Amino acid sequence: MTSTRQALQEVNLHIEESMGVRTVDSRPRFSPVPDAKDVGRLPSRKHGLVEIDRVIPDPQQPRTEFDEHELKRLANSIREKGLLQPIRVRWDAEREKWIVIMGERRYRATKLAGLSQISCCFVDDELTSSELLEQQLIENLLREDLKPLEEAKAYSTLMEMNGWNGKQVAGALHVSPSKVSRALSLLDLPTEVRSKIEQGSLTPTSAYELTKLNNEEIQKELSTTNNLTQKQVVQIVRQRRRHSRSSLRGTSLKFPTSSGMSISVQGSKKFTYHEIREALEEVLEEVELRIQNNVRNL
């Protein structure tokens, strides 16, 4: 009798469904024990709400410092209006956690706001460490969130991961080659000078001027001189370089390339490698301009 009743109920469900009536019982049932990766996902599987305790920051994130005042301001906004843009996350099976790809600032502010869940956009594609760093760098560069040395270290890491040069990094991130080379030059400065940059007492522009000096002691001395404007730093660096070159005459260098061509650098006076790099960057910009204007090859 019981089996007959169950059969009739089953038939009734199919009849109602054929008439357009959907009941809870007639819908496909989900697994009673969902995979940890699927908890919180909406049917589209691309977005969903996740318990914030199941999300962790990426330990390889190029940005290492976050302004507390800005985080509090954003937390207040999220508390009042909600998170307007989901963060992007990837699944880490070993940790059984979601790792932030983009939006760590929003993630930190959401935690600070005391919310228990966070809106996420799920990235299921397998990404290499290099691809992850590229995405994080692009986001931070667009928002201008990275500090000068964080940016420089991220460029350097990308170069090491991929065997790239500065121009290839610039192409991947859609920034100018000179921006990359100027940033990387900061890593050549003494530790004491880099500390001044991190503390904010030495501007990146002034620090870049110091990279043109080949004497670390002079670099340290100028970095600790108070109240120097950028213009004054430029003038002092020029004077120092002029003085250091006063007894040297002439530059003649040749740089062979893998294509079979060689680049020659000649001058009536001695130039530093920083000066040569600047000159080559100017030449590169001129060549690119000619290509854009369809100037015929020689």
Short mmCIF file of C-alpha atoms in Angstrom, two decimals:
data_model
loop_
_atom_site.label_atom_id
_atom_site.label_comp_id
_atom_site.label_asym_id
_atom_site.label_seq_id
_atom_site.Cartn_x
_atom_site.Cartn_y
_atom_site.Cartn_z
CA MET A 1 0.00 0.00 0.00
CA THR A 2 2.83 2.32 0.89
CA SER A 3 4.57 1.69 -2.43
CA THR A 4 1.30 2.40 -4.30
CA ARG A 5 0.89 5.72 -2.47
CA GLN A 6 4.48 6.68 -3.28
CA ALA A 7 3.96 5.80 -6.93
CA LEU A 8 0.81 7.94 -7.11
CA GLN A 9 2.62 10.86 -5.48
CA GLU A 10 5.45 10.52 -7.99
CA VAL A 11 2.97 10.48 -10.92
CA ASN A 12 1.17 13.51 -9.48
CA LEU A 13 4.44 15.43 -9.28
CA HIS A 14 5.19 14.72 -12.94
CA ILE A 15 1.67 15.81 -13.97
CA GLU A 16 1.98 19.09 -12.04
CA GLU A 17 5.40 19.74 -13.50
CA SER A 18 4.09 19.16 -17.05
CA MET A 19 1.47 21.85 -16.31
CA GLY A 20 4.19 24.33 -15.28
CA VAL A 21 3.94 23.82 -11.54
CA ARG A 22 7.33 23.50 -9.82
CA THR A 23 7.51 22.22 -6.28
CA VAL A 24 10.49 22.05 -3.97
CA ASP A 25 10.39 18.27 -3.98
CA SER A 26 10.34 18.04 -7.78
CA ARG A 27 13.58 19.99 -8.17
CA PRO A 28 16.90 18.16 -8.44
CA ARG A 29 18.39 17.68 -5.03
CA PHE A 30 21.89 18.87 -4.23
CA SER A 31 24.39 16.62 -2.53
CA PRO A 32 23.81 16.64 1.26
CA VAL A 33 27.58 17.10 1.72
CA PRO A 34 28.75 19.78 -0.73
CA ASP A 35 32.38 20.13 -1.66
CA ALA A 36 34.12 22.82 0.42
CA LYS A 37 34.89 24.65 -2.80
CA ASP A 38 31.17 24.95 -3.65
CA VAL A 39 29.87 26.31 -0.35
CA GLY A 40 28.37 29.77 -0.87
CA ARG A 41 28.33 29.65 -4.67
CA LEU A 42 25.30 30.82 -6.59
CA PRO A 43 23.91 28.58 -9.39
CA SER A 44 26.05 30.45 -11.96
CA ARG A 45 29.10 29.31 -9.94
CA LYS A 46 30.97 32.46 -10.96
CA HIS A 47 29.83 34.56 -8.00
CA GLY A 48 28.67 34.01 -4.47
CA LEU A 49 28.86 34.88 -0.79
CA VAL A 50 31.59 33.21 1.25
CA GLU A 51 32.19 33.18 4.98
CA ILE A 52 34.97 35.69 5.43
CA ASP A 53 36.89 33.29 7.68
CA ARG A 54 37.28 31.03 4.63
CA VAL A 55 39.14 33.75 2.72
CA ILE A 56 42.82 34.59 3.26
CA PRO A 57 45.17 37.15 1.67
CA ASP A 58 47.78 36.06 -0.86
CA PRO A 59 51.19 35.84 0.87
CA GLN A 60 52.82 36.77 -2.48
CA GLN A 61 50.80 39.98 -2.88
CA PRO A 62 53.22 42.73 -4.01
CA ARG A 63 51.53 45.29 -1.79
CA THR A 64 52.67 44.85 1.82
CA GLU A 65 51.36 47.97 3.55
CA PHE A 66 47.82 49.34 3.81
CA ASP A 67 46.85 52.79 5.07
CA GLU A 68 44.87 52.31 8.31
CA HIS A 69 42.93 55.55 7.87
CA GLU A 70 41.86 54.58 4.34
CA LEU A 71 40.86 51.09 5.52
CA LYS A 72 38.65 52.55 8.26
CA ARG A 73 37.04 54.94 5.79
CA LEU A 74 36.33 52.08 3.36
CA ALA A 75 35.06 49.86 6.21
CA ASN A 76 32.51 52.52 7.18
CA SER A 77 31.35 52.75 3.57
CA ILE A 78 30.99 48.97 3.28
CA ARG A 79 29.11 48.82 6.59
CA GLU A 80 26.62 51.44 5.33
CA LYS A 81 26.30 50.56 1.62
CA GLY A 82 27.72 47.07 1.31
CA LEU A 83 30.59 45.88 -0.89
CA LEU A 84 29.93 47.40 -4.31
CA GLN A 85 32.53 45.33 -6.18
CA PRO A 86 33.22 41.66 -5.39
CA ILE A 87 36.77 40.55 -4.74
CA ARG A 88 38.40 37.97 -7.03
CA VAL A 89 39.50 34.74 -5.37
CA ARG A 90 41.02 31.37 -6.29
CA TRP A 91 40.66 28.06 -4.45
CA ASP A 92 43.59 26.55 -2.56
CA ALA A 93 42.83 22.85 -2.10
CA GLU A 94 45.69 22.31 0.34
CA ARG A 95 44.53 25.03 2.73
CA GLU A 96 40.83 24.59 1.85
CA LYS A 97 40.60 28.35 1.69
CA TRP A 98 39.88 30.99 -0.91
CA ILE A 99 42.92 33.18 -1.64
CA VAL A 100 42.48 36.79 -2.71
CA ILE A 101 43.71 37.55 -6.23
CA MET A 102 42.34 41.09 -6.48
CA GLY A 103 40.72 43.22 -3.81
CA GLU A 104 42.78 42.64 -0.66
CA ARG A 105 42.06 46.20 0.45
CA ARG A 106 38.30 45.54 0.15
CA TYR A 107 38.76 42.20 1.93
CA ARG A 108 40.58 43.83 4.85
CA ALA A 109 37.99 46.61 5.08
CA THR A 110 35.13 44.08 5.05
CA LYS A 111 36.73 42.22 7.97
CA LEU A 112 37.25 45.53 9.75
CA ALA A 113 33.57 46.36 9.21
CA GLY A 114 32.68 43.20 11.15
CA LEU A 115 30.81 41.48 8.31
CA SER A 116 30.68 37.68 8.39
CA GLN A 117 30.44 37.16 4.63
CA ILE A 118 32.04 38.70 1.56
CA SER A 119 30.94 38.82 -2.07
CA CYS A 120 33.38 36.96 -4.34
CA CYS A 121 34.05 36.36 -8.00
CA PHE A 122 35.50 32.85 -8.34
CA VAL A 123 38.42 32.15 -10.67
CA ASP A 124 38.58 28.44 -11.49
CA ASP A 125 41.32 28.63 -14.13
CA GLU A 126 44.74 27.44 -13.04
CA LEU A 127 47.03 30.47 -12.83
CA THR A 128 50.81 30.42 -12.59
CA SER A 129 52.60 32.48 -9.95
CA SER A 130 53.67 34.84 -12.71
CA GLU A 131 50.09 35.30 -13.99
CA LEU A 132 48.83 35.97 -10.46
CA LEU A 133 51.53 38.56 -9.87
CA GLU A 134 50.75 40.22 -13.21
CA GLN A 135 47.06 40.56 -12.31
CA GLN A 136 47.84 41.93 -8.85
CA LEU A 137 50.40 44.35 -10.24
CA ILE A 138 48.00 45.66 -12.86
CA GLU A 139 45.30 46.28 -10.25
CA ASN A 140 47.69 48.08 -7.91
CA LEU A 141 49.27 50.13 -10.70
CA LEU A 142 45.85 51.25 -11.94
CA ARG A 143 44.91 52.32 -8.42
CA GLU A 144 48.40 53.73 -7.78
CA ASP A 145 48.42 51.80 -4.49
CA LEU A 146 51.95 50.41 -4.59
CA LYS A 147 54.85 52.13 -2.89
CA PRO A 148 57.89 52.79 -5.12
CA LEU A 149 60.02 49.94 -3.78
CA GLU A 150 57.07 47.50 -3.73
CA GLU A 151 56.57 48.30 -7.41
CA ALA A 152 60.28 47.88 -8.17
CA LYS A 153 60.49 44.53 -6.36
CA ALA A 154 57.40 43.27 -8.19
CA TYR A 155 58.95 44.18 -11.56
CA SER A 156 62.14 42.39 -10.54
CA THR A 157 60.22 39.28 -9.44
CA LEU A 158 58.35 39.13 -12.76
CA MET A 159 61.65 39.36 -14.63
CA GLU A 160 63.12 36.49 -12.61
CA MET A 161 60.02 34.29 -12.96
CA ASN A 162 59.80 34.64 -16.73
CA GLY A 163 63.37 35.41 -17.75
CA TRP A 164 62.13 38.77 -19.05
CA ASN A 165 63.93 42.05 -19.55
CA GLY A 166 62.52 45.42 -18.56
CA LYS A 167 60.90 46.01 -21.94
CA GLN A 168 59.03 42.68 -21.79
CA VAL A 169 57.74 43.49 -18.30
CA ALA A 170 56.58 46.89 -19.55
CA GLY A 171 54.76 45.26 -22.47
CA ALA A 172 53.00 42.72 -20.26
CA LEU A 173 51.81 45.39 -17.83
CA HIS A 174 51.13 48.08 -20.46
CA VAL A 175 53.44 50.66 -18.89
CA SER A 176 56.34 52.56 -20.47
CA PRO A 177 59.80 50.92 -20.49
CA SER A 178 61.25 54.03 -18.84
CA LYS A 179 58.82 53.63 -15.91
CA VAL A 180 60.13 50.10 -15.34
CA SER A 181 63.81 51.03 -15.70
CA ARG A 182 63.47 54.01 -13.35
CA ALA A 183 61.75 51.84 -10.75
CA LEU A 184 64.33 49.05 -11.01
CA SER A 185 67.20 51.51 -10.60
CA LEU A 186 65.96 52.24 -7.04
CA LEU A 187 66.89 48.68 -6.05
CA ASP A 188 70.56 49.49 -6.75
CA LEU A 189 70.65 52.17 -4.06
CA PRO A 190 72.24 51.47 -0.64
CA THR A 191 69.98 50.08 2.08
CA GLU A 192 70.10 53.36 4.02
CA VAL A 193 68.84 55.29 1.00
CA ARG A 194 66.07 52.78 0.28
CA SER A 195 64.93 53.14 3.89
CA LYS A 196 64.49 56.87 3.31
CA ILE A 197 62.26 56.10 0.32
CA GLU A 198 60.15 53.67 2.37
CA GLN A 199 59.79 56.21 5.18
CA GLY A 200 58.69 58.87 2.70
CA SER A 201 61.49 61.30 3.58
CA LEU A 202 63.03 60.87 0.11
CA THR A 203 60.84 61.14 -2.98
CA PRO A 204 61.16 58.50 -5.71
CA THR A 205 62.11 61.20 -8.23
CA SER A 206 64.95 62.52 -6.07
CA ALA A 207 66.05 58.95 -5.33
CA TYR A 208 66.20 58.23 -9.06
CA GLU A 209 68.53 61.20 -9.52
CA LEU A 210 70.82 59.69 -6.87
CA THR A 211 71.09 56.48 -8.90
CA LYS A 212 73.06 58.49 -11.47
CA LEU A 213 75.92 58.83 -8.99
CA ASN A 214 78.43 55.99 -8.77
CA ASN A 215 79.52 56.80 -5.22
CA GLU A 216 77.42 55.18 -2.47
CA GLU A 217 78.78 57.49 0.22
CA ILE A 218 77.66 60.55 -1.72
CA GLN A 219 74.27 58.91 -2.31
CA LYS A 220 73.87 58.36 1.44
CA GLU A 221 75.04 61.89 2.21
CA LEU A 222 72.57 63.54 -0.15
CA SER A 223 69.69 61.31 0.99
CA THR A 224 70.13 62.52 4.58
CA THR A 225 70.41 66.21 3.68
CA ASN A 226 67.20 67.85 4.89
CA ASN A 227 65.00 70.31 3.02
CA LEU A 228 66.51 69.68 -0.42
CA THR A 229 64.00 70.19 -3.20
CA GLN A 230 63.91 67.91 -6.21
CA LYS A 231 65.37 70.70 -8.35
CA GLN A 232 68.25 71.15 -5.92
CA VAL A 233 68.96 67.41 -5.94
CA VAL A 234 69.08 67.44 -9.75
CA GLN A 235 71.51 70.37 -9.74
CA ILE A 236 73.79 68.79 -7.12
CA VAL A 237 73.85 65.47 -8.96
CA ARG A 238 74.75 67.20 -12.22
CA GLN A 239 77.57 69.11 -10.55
CA ARG A 240 78.94 65.95 -8.92
CA ARG A 241 78.84 64.04 -12.19
CA ARG A 242 80.47 66.87 -14.09
CA HIS A 243 83.25 67.00 -11.52
CA SER A 244 83.79 63.23 -11.55
CA ARG A 245 84.10 63.26 -15.34
CA SER A 246 86.42 66.26 -15.57
CA SER A 247 89.54 64.11 -15.92
CA LEU A 248 87.98 61.57 -18.29
CA ARG A 249 87.59 61.98 -22.03
CA GLY A 250 85.62 60.07 -24.59
CA THR A 251 83.20 57.14 -24.64
CA SER A 252 83.22 54.34 -27.20
CA LEU A 253 81.16 51.22 -26.54
CA LYS A 254 79.60 48.51 -28.70
CA PHE A 255 76.70 46.27 -27.65
CA PRO A 256 76.11 43.16 -29.85
CA THR A 257 72.56 41.77 -30.06
CA SER A 258 71.15 38.31 -30.81
CA SER A 259 69.79 39.54 -34.17
CA GLY A 260 73.29 40.13 -35.49
CA MET A 261 73.09 43.90 -35.17
CA SER A 262 75.28 45.86 -32.80
CA ILE A 263 74.56 49.16 -31.09
CA SER A 264 77.46 51.60 -30.86
CA VAL A 265 77.68 54.41 -28.32
CA GLN A 266 80.20 57.16 -28.88
CA GLY A 267 80.74 60.53 -27.30
CA SER A 268 83.36 63.21 -26.91
CA LYS A 269 83.30 62.77 -23.14
CA LYS A 270 82.95 59.94 -20.65
CA PHE A 271 79.37 58.89 -19.88
CA THR A 272 78.01 56.74 -17.07
CA TYR A 273 75.88 53.69 -17.82
CA HIS A 274 72.87 55.55 -16.40
CA GLU A 275 73.40 58.27 -19.01
CA ILE A 276 73.82 55.68 -21.75
CA ARG A 277 70.57 54.00 -20.70
CA GLU A 278 68.71 57.33 -20.84
CA ALA A 279 70.13 58.02 -24.31
CA LEU A 280 69.09 54.58 -25.56
CA GLU A 281 65.58 55.07 -24.16
CA GLU A 282 65.34 58.33 -26.12
CA VAL A 283 66.47 56.52 -29.27
CA LEU A 284 63.91 53.75 -28.65
CA GLU A 285 61.10 56.28 -28.34
CA GLU A 286 62.20 57.89 -31.60
CA VAL A 287 62.27 54.50 -33.38
CA GLU A 288 58.78 53.63 -32.08
CA LEU A 289 57.50 57.01 -33.27
CA ARG A 290 58.86 56.33 -36.75
CA ILE A 291 57.21 52.92 -36.80
CA GLN A 292 53.87 54.46 -35.81
CA ASN A 293 54.23 57.03 -38.61
CA ASN A 294 55.08 54.33 -41.16
CA VAL A 295 58.50 55.79 -41.88
CA ARG A 296 60.28 53.58 -44.41
CA ASN A 297 63.18 51.48 -43.21
CA LEU A 298 66.68 52.48 -44.26
#
